[in-house]
Amino acid sequence: IWLMLDSMIGDVAKDDEARSGSPREGLFGAAKSFMFKLAVAAASLGGAFALGISGFEERVEPTQDVQLNLRVTYIGLQALGVIVAMAAVAMFPITRRQAAENEAIIEERDPRRTSSTTRDLSCYWAALTSGDPKSEHVSVAPTERSSRATRLL
Protein backbone atom coordinates (compact mmCIF):
# COMPACT_ATOMS: atom_id res chain seq x y z
CA ILE A 1 0.00 0.00 0.00
CA TRP A 2 2.73 2.48 0.91
CA LEU A 3 4.28 1.84 -2.48
CA MET A 4 1.07 2.71 -4.32
CA LEU A 5 0.16 5.63 -2.11
CA ASP A 6 2.49 8.17 -3.73
CA SER A 7 1.22 7.28 -7.19
CA MET A 8 -2.38 7.48 -6.02
CA ILE A 9 -1.76 10.86 -4.35
CA GLY A 10 -0.32 12.09 -7.66
CA ASP A 11 -3.46 10.95 -9.49
CA VAL A 12 -5.68 12.64 -6.92
CA ALA A 13 -3.68 15.88 -7.14
CA LYS A 14 -3.95 15.86 -10.96
CA ASP A 15 -7.68 15.13 -10.75
CA ASP A 16 -8.15 18.03 -8.35
CA GLU A 17 -6.12 20.33 -10.59
CA ALA A 18 -8.13 19.30 -13.66
CA ARG A 19 -11.38 20.05 -11.82
CA SER A 20 -10.36 23.23 -9.99
CA GLY A 21 -7.79 24.69 -12.35
CA SER A 22 -5.44 25.26 -9.43
CA PRO A 23 -2.38 23.09 -8.69
CA ARG A 24 -2.43 22.04 -5.03
CA GLU A 25 0.10 19.21 -4.83
CA GLY A 26 1.50 20.64 -1.59
CA LEU A 27 -1.86 20.38 0.11
CA PHE A 28 -2.15 16.70 -0.79
CA GLY A 29 1.45 16.05 0.30
CA ALA A 30 0.75 17.68 3.66
CA ALA A 31 -2.46 15.67 4.08
CA LYS A 32 -0.57 12.44 3.30
CA SER A 33 2.11 13.33 5.85
CA PHE A 34 -0.53 14.05 8.50
CA MET A 35 -2.35 10.80 7.76
CA PHE A 36 0.94 8.90 8.02
CA LYS A 37 1.46 10.36 11.50
CA LEU A 38 -2.06 9.33 12.46
CA ALA A 39 -1.39 5.82 11.14
CA VAL A 40 1.78 5.52 13.23
CA ALA A 41 -0.15 6.67 16.32
CA ALA A 42 -2.95 4.18 15.59
CA ALA A 43 -0.42 1.37 15.13
CA SER A 44 1.18 2.23 18.47
CA LEU A 45 -2.18 2.23 20.21
CA GLY A 46 -3.12 -1.00 18.45
CA GLY A 47 0.08 -2.63 19.72
CA ALA A 48 -0.68 -1.55 23.27
CA PHE A 49 -4.26 -2.79 22.88
CA ALA A 50 -3.01 -6.17 21.62
CA LEU A 51 -0.72 -6.51 24.62
CA GLY A 52 -3.61 -5.71 26.96
CA ILE A 53 -6.15 -8.16 25.51
CA SER A 54 -3.63 -10.98 25.13
CA GLY A 55 -3.05 -11.20 28.87
CA PHE A 56 0.55 -10.03 28.69
CA GLU A 57 1.93 -8.80 32.00
CA GLU A 58 5.09 -6.80 32.46
CA ARG A 59 8.03 -8.56 34.18
CA VAL A 60 6.24 -11.93 34.05
CA GLU A 61 7.31 -14.81 31.82
CA PRO A 62 4.50 -15.22 29.25
CA THR A 63 2.71 -18.56 29.26
CA GLN A 64 1.96 -20.57 26.13
CA ASP A 65 -1.59 -19.16 26.10
CA VAL A 66 -0.35 -15.58 26.29
CA GLN A 67 2.15 -16.21 23.49
CA LEU A 68 -0.58 -17.73 21.31
CA ASN A 69 -2.91 -14.81 22.09
CA LEU A 70 -0.18 -12.35 21.11
CA ARG A 71 0.45 -14.13 17.80
CA VAL A 72 -3.24 -14.36 16.92
CA THR A 73 -3.93 -10.76 17.93
CA TYR A 74 -0.97 -9.24 16.07
CA ILE A 75 -1.52 -11.34 12.95
CA GLY A 76 -5.25 -10.60 13.07
CA LEU A 77 -4.71 -6.85 13.38
CA GLN A 78 -2.23 -6.86 10.50
CA ALA A 79 -4.53 -8.96 8.32
CA LEU A 80 -7.40 -6.61 9.06
CA GLY A 81 -5.21 -3.66 8.08
CA VAL A 82 -4.25 -5.32 4.79
CA ILE A 83 -7.90 -6.11 3.99
CA VAL A 84 -8.95 -2.52 4.68
CA ALA A 85 -6.08 -1.21 2.54
CA MET A 86 -6.92 -3.57 -0.33
CA ALA A 87 -10.56 -2.47 -0.20
CA ALA A 88 -9.47 1.18 -0.32
CA VAL A 89 -7.28 0.49 -3.36
CA ALA A 90 -10.07 -1.48 -5.07
CA MET A 91 -12.48 1.42 -4.58
CA PHE A 92 -10.01 4.04 -5.88
CA PRO A 93 -12.18 6.05 -8.27
CA ILE A 94 -9.56 7.33 -10.74
CA THR A 95 -9.07 5.02 -13.71
CA ARG A 96 -6.20 5.11 -16.20
CA ARG A 97 -8.51 6.70 -18.73
CA GLN A 98 -9.58 9.41 -16.30
CA ALA A 99 -5.93 10.06 -15.36
CA ALA A 100 -5.05 10.50 -19.04
CA GLU A 101 -8.03 12.84 -19.50
CA ASN A 102 -6.88 14.87 -16.48
CA GLU A 103 -3.39 15.16 -17.99
CA ALA A 104 -4.91 16.37 -21.26
CA ILE A 105 -7.05 18.98 -19.48
CA ILE A 106 -4.06 20.27 -17.52
CA GLU A 107 -1.86 20.37 -20.62
CA GLU A 108 -4.55 22.19 -22.58
CA ARG A 109 -4.61 24.92 -19.92
CA ASP A 110 -0.83 25.18 -19.72
CA PRO A 111 1.33 23.08 -22.09
CA ARG A 112 4.41 23.68 -19.92
CA ARG A 113 2.85 21.72 -17.01
CA THR A 114 3.08 18.33 -18.73
CA SER A 115 6.38 17.16 -20.14
CA SER A 116 6.76 15.53 -23.54
CA THR A 117 8.05 12.41 -21.78
CA THR A 118 4.81 12.14 -19.82
CA ARG A 119 2.80 12.49 -23.03
CA ASP A 120 4.90 9.87 -24.83
CA LEU A 121 4.61 7.42 -21.92
CA SER A 122 0.85 8.03 -21.61
CA CYS A 123 0.36 7.30 -25.29
CA TYR A 124 2.58 4.24 -25.11
CA TRP A 125 0.63 2.93 -22.10
CA ALA A 126 -2.69 3.60 -23.84
CA ALA A 127 -1.47 1.63 -26.87
CA LEU A 128 -0.38 -1.29 -24.70
CA THR A 129 -3.62 -1.46 -22.76
CA SER A 130 -6.05 -0.78 -25.60
CA GLY A 131 -5.47 -4.17 -27.22
CA ASP A 132 -5.78 -2.54 -30.66
CA PRO A 133 -2.48 -2.64 -32.55
CA LYS A 134 -3.79 0.06 -34.90
CA SER A 135 -4.70 2.33 -32.05
CA GLU A 136 -4.26 6.02 -32.71
CA HIS A 137 -1.85 6.09 -29.79
CA VAL A 138 0.59 3.65 -31.37
CA SER A 139 1.90 6.05 -33.99
CA VAL A 140 3.07 8.77 -31.67
CA ALA A 141 5.46 11.12 -33.40
CA PRO A 142 8.68 11.28 -31.43
CA THR A 143 9.45 14.58 -29.83
CA GLU A 144 12.61 16.50 -30.60
CA ARG A 145 14.02 15.55 -27.22
CA SER A 146 13.32 11.84 -27.64
CA SER A 147 14.76 11.77 -31.17
CA ARG A 148 17.94 13.46 -29.88
CA ALA A 149 18.16 10.87 -27.12
CA THR A 150 17.71 8.09 -29.68
CA ARG A 151 20.54 9.51 -31.81
CA LEU A 152 22.79 9.61 -28.75
CA LEU A 153 22.14 5.93 -28.05
PDB file of C-alpha atoms in Angstrom:
ATOM      1  CA  ILE A   1       0.000   0.000   0.000  1.00  0.00           C
ATOM      2  CA  TRP A   2       2.729   2.476   0.911  1.00  0.00           C
ATOM      3  CA  LEU A   3       4.282   1.837  -2.481  1.00  0.00           C
ATOM      4  CA  MET A   4       1.073   2.707  -4.317  1.00  0.00           C
ATOM      5  CA  LEU A   5       0.158   5.631  -2.109  1.00  0.00           C
ATOM      6  CA  ASP A   6       2.492   8.167  -3.726  1.00  0.00           C
ATOM      7  CA  SER A   7       1.224   7.282  -7.186  1.00  0.00           C
ATOM      8  CA  MET A   8      -2.378   7.478  -6.022  1.00  0.00           C
ATOM      9  CA  ILE A   9      -1.756  10.859  -4.355  1.00  0.00           C
ATOM     10  CA  GLY A  10      -0.321  12.092  -7.664  1.00  0.00           C
ATOM     11  CA  ASP A  11      -3.460  10.952  -9.494  1.00  0.00           C
ATOM     12  CA  VAL A  12      -5.680  12.641  -6.917  1.00  0.00           C
ATOM     13  CA  ALA A  13      -3.684  15.880  -7.142  1.00  0.00           C
ATOM     14  CA  LYS A  14      -3.951  15.864 -10.956  1.00  0.00           C
ATOM     15  CA  ASP A  15      -7.678  15.132 -10.746  1.00  0.00           C
ATOM     16  CA  ASP A  16      -8.146  18.028  -8.348  1.00  0.00           C
ATOM     17  CA  GLU A  17      -6.115  20.328 -10.588  1.00  0.00           C
ATOM     18  CA  ALA A  18      -8.129  19.301 -13.661  1.00  0.00           C
ATOM     19  CA  ARG A  19     -11.376  20.046 -11.818  1.00  0.00           C
ATOM     20  CA  SER A  20     -10.364  23.228  -9.987  1.00  0.00           C
ATOM     21  CA  GLY A  21      -7.789  24.690 -12.349  1.00  0.00           C
ATOM     22  CA  SER A  22      -5.442  25.260  -9.435  1.00  0.00           C
ATOM     23  CA  PRO A  23      -2.376  23.089  -8.690  1.00  0.00           C
ATOM     24  CA  ARG A  24      -2.427  22.035  -5.028  1.00  0.00           C
ATOM     25  CA  GLU A  25       0.095  19.212  -4.828  1.00  0.00           C
ATOM     26  CA  GLY A  26       1.504  20.640  -1.593  1.00  0.00           C
ATOM     27  CA  LEU A  27      -1.861  20.375   0.110  1.00  0.00           C
ATOM     28  CA  PHE A  28      -2.147  16.700  -0.790  1.00  0.00           C
ATOM     29  CA  GLY A  29       1.445  16.046   0.302  1.00  0.00           C
ATOM     30  CA  ALA A  30       0.749  17.678   3.663  1.00  0.00           C
ATOM     31  CA  ALA A  31      -2.460  15.672   4.081  1.00  0.00           C
ATOM     32  CA  LYS A  32      -0.569  12.441   3.300  1.00  0.00           C
ATOM     33  CA  SER A  33       2.106  13.332   5.849  1.00  0.00           C
ATOM     34  CA  PHE A  34      -0.525  14.054   8.499  1.00  0.00           C
ATOM     35  CA  MET A  35      -2.352  10.796   7.759  1.00  0.00           C
ATOM     36  CA  PHE A  36       0.939   8.903   8.019  1.00  0.00           C
ATOM     37  CA  LYS A  37       1.462  10.359  11.498  1.00  0.00           C
ATOM     38  CA  LEU A  38      -2.063   9.325  12.458  1.00  0.00           C
ATOM     39  CA  ALA A  39      -1.386   5.815  11.136  1.00  0.00           C
ATOM     40  CA  VAL A  40       1.777   5.520  13.227  1.00  0.00           C
ATOM     41  CA  ALA A  41      -0.148   6.666  16.317  1.00  0.00           C
ATOM     42  CA  ALA A  42      -2.953   4.179  15.590  1.00  0.00           C
ATOM     43  CA  ALA A  43      -0.415   1.369  15.134  1.00  0.00           C
ATOM     44  CA  SER A  44       1.182   2.229  18.468  1.00  0.00           C
ATOM     45  CA  LEU A  45      -2.179   2.231  20.213  1.00  0.00           C
ATOM     46  CA  GLY A  46      -3.116  -1.002  18.447  1.00  0.00           C
ATOM     47  CA  GLY A  47       0.082  -2.628  19.722  1.00  0.00           C
ATOM     48  CA  ALA A  48      -0.679  -1.552  23.273  1.00  0.00           C
ATOM     49  CA  PHE A  49      -4.265  -2.788  22.875  1.00  0.00           C
ATOM     50  CA  ALA A  50      -3.005  -6.167  21.617  1.00  0.00           C
ATOM     51  CA  LEU A  51      -0.725  -6.515  24.624  1.00  0.00           C
ATOM     52  CA  GLY A  52      -3.613  -5.712  26.956  1.00  0.00           C
ATOM     53  CA  ILE A  53      -6.146  -8.157  25.512  1.00  0.00           C
ATOM     54  CA  SER A  54      -3.626 -10.978  25.128  1.00  0.00           C
ATOM     55  CA  GLY A  55      -3.048 -11.205  28.870  1.00  0.00           C
ATOM     56  CA  PHE A  56       0.550 -10.030  28.690  1.00  0.00           C
ATOM     57  CA  GLU A  57       1.933  -8.804  32.002  1.00  0.00           C
ATOM     58  CA  GLU A  58       5.091  -6.795  32.456  1.00  0.00           C
ATOM     59  CA  ARG A  59       8.032  -8.562  34.176  1.00  0.00           C
ATOM     60  CA  VAL A  60       6.238 -11.926  34.051  1.00  0.00           C
ATOM     61  CA  GLU A  61       7.305 -14.806  31.817  1.00  0.00           C
ATOM     62  CA  PRO A  62       4.497 -15.218  29.253  1.00  0.00           C
ATOM     63  CA  THR A  63       2.712 -18.560  29.264  1.00  0.00           C
ATOM     64  CA  GLN A  64       1.964 -20.566  26.133  1.00  0.00           C
ATOM     65  CA  ASP A  65      -1.586 -19.162  26.103  1.00  0.00           C
ATOM     66  CA  VAL A  66      -0.349 -15.579  26.290  1.00  0.00           C
ATOM     67  CA  GLN A  67       2.152 -16.213  23.485  1.00  0.00           C
ATOM     68  CA  LEU A  68      -0.584 -17.726  21.315  1.00  0.00           C
ATOM     69  CA  ASN A  69      -2.913 -14.815  22.094  1.00  0.00           C
ATOM     70  CA  LEU A  70      -0.182 -12.353  21.113  1.00  0.00           C
ATOM     71  CA  ARG A  71       0.446 -14.129  17.803  1.00  0.00           C
ATOM     72  CA  VAL A  72      -3.237 -14.357  16.920  1.00  0.00           C
ATOM     73  CA  THR A  73      -3.925 -10.762  17.927  1.00  0.00           C
ATOM     74  CA  TYR A  74      -0.970  -9.239  16.071  1.00  0.00           C
ATOM     75  CA  ILE A  75      -1.522 -11.341  12.955  1.00  0.00           C
ATOM     76  CA  GLY A  76      -5.252 -10.600  13.066  1.00  0.00           C
ATOM     77  CA  LEU A  77      -4.714  -6.847  13.378  1.00  0.00           C
ATOM     78  CA  GLN A  78      -2.229  -6.858  10.497  1.00  0.00           C
ATOM     79  CA  ALA A  79      -4.526  -8.963   8.322  1.00  0.00           C
ATOM     80  CA  LEU A  80      -7.405  -6.605   9.061  1.00  0.00           C
ATOM     81  CA  GLY A  81      -5.207  -3.657   8.075  1.00  0.00           C
ATOM     82  CA  VAL A  82      -4.248  -5.316   4.786  1.00  0.00           C
ATOM     83  CA  ILE A  83      -7.897  -6.108   3.990  1.00  0.00           C
ATOM     84  CA  VAL A  84      -8.950  -2.520   4.676  1.00  0.00           C
ATOM     85  CA  ALA A  85      -6.079  -1.209   2.541  1.00  0.00           C
ATOM     86  CA  MET A  86      -6.919  -3.568  -0.330  1.00  0.00           C
ATOM     87  CA  ALA A  87     -10.556  -2.469  -0.196  1.00  0.00           C
ATOM     88  CA  ALA A  88      -9.472   1.177  -0.323  1.00  0.00           C
ATOM     89  CA  VAL A  89      -7.279   0.493  -3.363  1.00  0.00           C
ATOM     90  CA  ALA A  90     -10.068  -1.480  -5.069  1.00  0.00           C
ATOM     91  CA  MET A  91     -12.476   1.423  -4.583  1.00  0.00           C
ATOM     92  CA  PHE A  92     -10.007   4.038  -5.883  1.00  0.00           C
ATOM     93  CA  PRO A  93     -12.185   6.049  -8.268  1.00  0.00           C
ATOM     94  CA  ILE A  94      -9.558   7.332 -10.737  1.00  0.00           C
ATOM     95  CA  THR A  95      -9.069   5.017 -13.708  1.00  0.00           C
ATOM     96  CA  ARG A  96      -6.202   5.114 -16.201  1.00  0.00           C
ATOM     97  CA  ARG A  97      -8.515   6.705 -18.734  1.00  0.00           C
ATOM     98  CA  GLN A  98      -9.577   9.410 -16.297  1.00  0.00           C
ATOM     99  CA  ALA A  99      -5.934  10.060 -15.357  1.00  0.00           C
ATOM    100  CA  ALA A 100      -5.052  10.502 -19.044  1.00  0.00           C
ATOM    101  CA  GLU A 101      -8.031  12.841 -19.495  1.00  0.00           C
ATOM    102  CA  ASN A 102      -6.877  14.865 -16.480  1.00  0.00           C
ATOM    103  CA  GLU A 103      -3.391  15.158 -17.985  1.00  0.00           C
ATOM    104  CA  ALA A 104      -4.908  16.372 -21.262  1.00  0.00           C
ATOM    105  CA  ILE A 105      -7.053  18.976 -19.484  1.00  0.00           C
ATOM    106  CA  ILE A 106      -4.062  20.270 -17.520  1.00  0.00           C
ATOM    107  CA  GLU A 107      -1.857  20.370 -20.615  1.00  0.00           C
ATOM    108  CA  GLU A 108      -4.550  22.188 -22.579  1.00  0.00           C
ATOM    109  CA  ARG A 109      -4.613  24.916 -19.924  1.00  0.00           C
ATOM    110  CA  ASP A 110      -0.825  25.176 -19.719  1.00  0.00           C
ATOM    111  CA  PRO A 111       1.328  23.078 -22.089  1.00  0.00           C
ATOM    112  CA  ARG A 112       4.407  23.678 -19.921  1.00  0.00           C
ATOM    113  CA  ARG A 113       2.850  21.722 -17.007  1.00  0.00           C
ATOM    114  CA  THR A 114       3.078  18.330 -18.727  1.00  0.00           C
ATOM    115  CA  SER A 115       6.380  17.162 -20.141  1.00  0.00           C
ATOM    116  CA  SER A 116       6.763  15.526 -23.537  1.00  0.00           C
ATOM    117  CA  THR A 117       8.050  12.414 -21.784  1.00  0.00           C
ATOM    118  CA  THR A 118       4.808  12.141 -19.820  1.00  0.00           C
ATOM    119  CA  ARG A 119       2.799  12.490 -23.034  1.00  0.00           C
ATOM    120  CA  ASP A 120       4.900   9.866 -24.827  1.00  0.00           C
ATOM    121  CA  LEU A 121       4.607   7.421 -21.921  1.00  0.00           C
ATOM    122  CA  SER A 122       0.855   8.031 -21.609  1.00  0.00           C
ATOM    123  CA  CYS A 123       0.355   7.297 -25.294  1.00  0.00           C
ATOM    124  CA  TYR A 124       2.584   4.241 -25.105  1.00  0.00           C
ATOM    125  CA  TRP A 125       0.627   2.933 -22.095  1.00  0.00           C
ATOM    126  CA  ALA A 126      -2.688   3.596 -23.843  1.00  0.00           C
ATOM    127  CA  ALA A 127      -1.471   1.628 -26.869  1.00  0.00           C
ATOM    128  CA  LEU A 128      -0.379  -1.289 -24.703  1.00  0.00           C
ATOM    129  CA  THR A 129      -3.625  -1.457 -22.759  1.00  0.00           C
ATOM    130  CA  SER A 130      -6.052  -0.777 -25.601  1.00  0.00           C
ATOM    131  CA  GLY A 131      -5.466  -4.175 -27.221  1.00  0.00           C
ATOM    132  CA  ASP A 132      -5.784  -2.545 -30.655  1.00  0.00           C
ATOM    133  CA  PRO A 133      -2.475  -2.643 -32.548  1.00  0.00           C
ATOM    134  CA  LYS A 134      -3.788   0.056 -34.897  1.00  0.00           C
ATOM    135  CA  SER A 135      -4.696   2.334 -32.052  1.00  0.00           C
ATOM    136  CA  GLU A 136      -4.258   6.022 -32.709  1.00  0.00           C
ATOM    137  CA  HIS A 137      -1.848   6.092 -29.792  1.00  0.00           C
ATOM    138  CA  VAL A 138       0.591   3.645 -31.369  1.00  0.00           C
ATOM    139  CA  SER A 139       1.898   6.049 -33.992  1.00  0.00           C
ATOM    140  CA  VAL A 140       3.067   8.766 -31.669  1.00  0.00           C
ATOM    141  CA  ALA A 141       5.458  11.121 -33.400  1.00  0.00           C
ATOM    142  CA  PRO A 142       8.680  11.283 -31.427  1.00  0.00           C
ATOM    143  CA  THR A 143       9.446  14.584 -29.834  1.00  0.00           C
ATOM    144  CA  GLU A 144      12.606  16.500 -30.598  1.00  0.00           C
ATOM    145  CA  ARG A 145      14.019  15.550 -27.224  1.00  0.00           C
ATOM    146  CA  SER A 146      13.318  11.842 -27.638  1.00  0.00           C
ATOM    147  CA  SER A 147      14.760  11.771 -31.174  1.00  0.00           C
ATOM    148  CA  ARG A 148      17.944  13.464 -29.884  1.00  0.00           C
ATOM    149  CA  ALA A 149      18.155  10.872 -27.123  1.00  0.00           C
ATOM    150  CA  THR A 150      17.715   8.092 -29.685  1.00  0.00           C
ATOM    151  CA  ARG A 151      20.536   9.505 -31.811  1.00  0.00           C
ATOM    152  CA  LEU A 152      22.795   9.606 -28.749  1.00  0.00           C
ATOM    153  CA  LEU A 153      22.140   5.931 -28.051  1.00  0.00           C
TER     154      LEU A 153
END
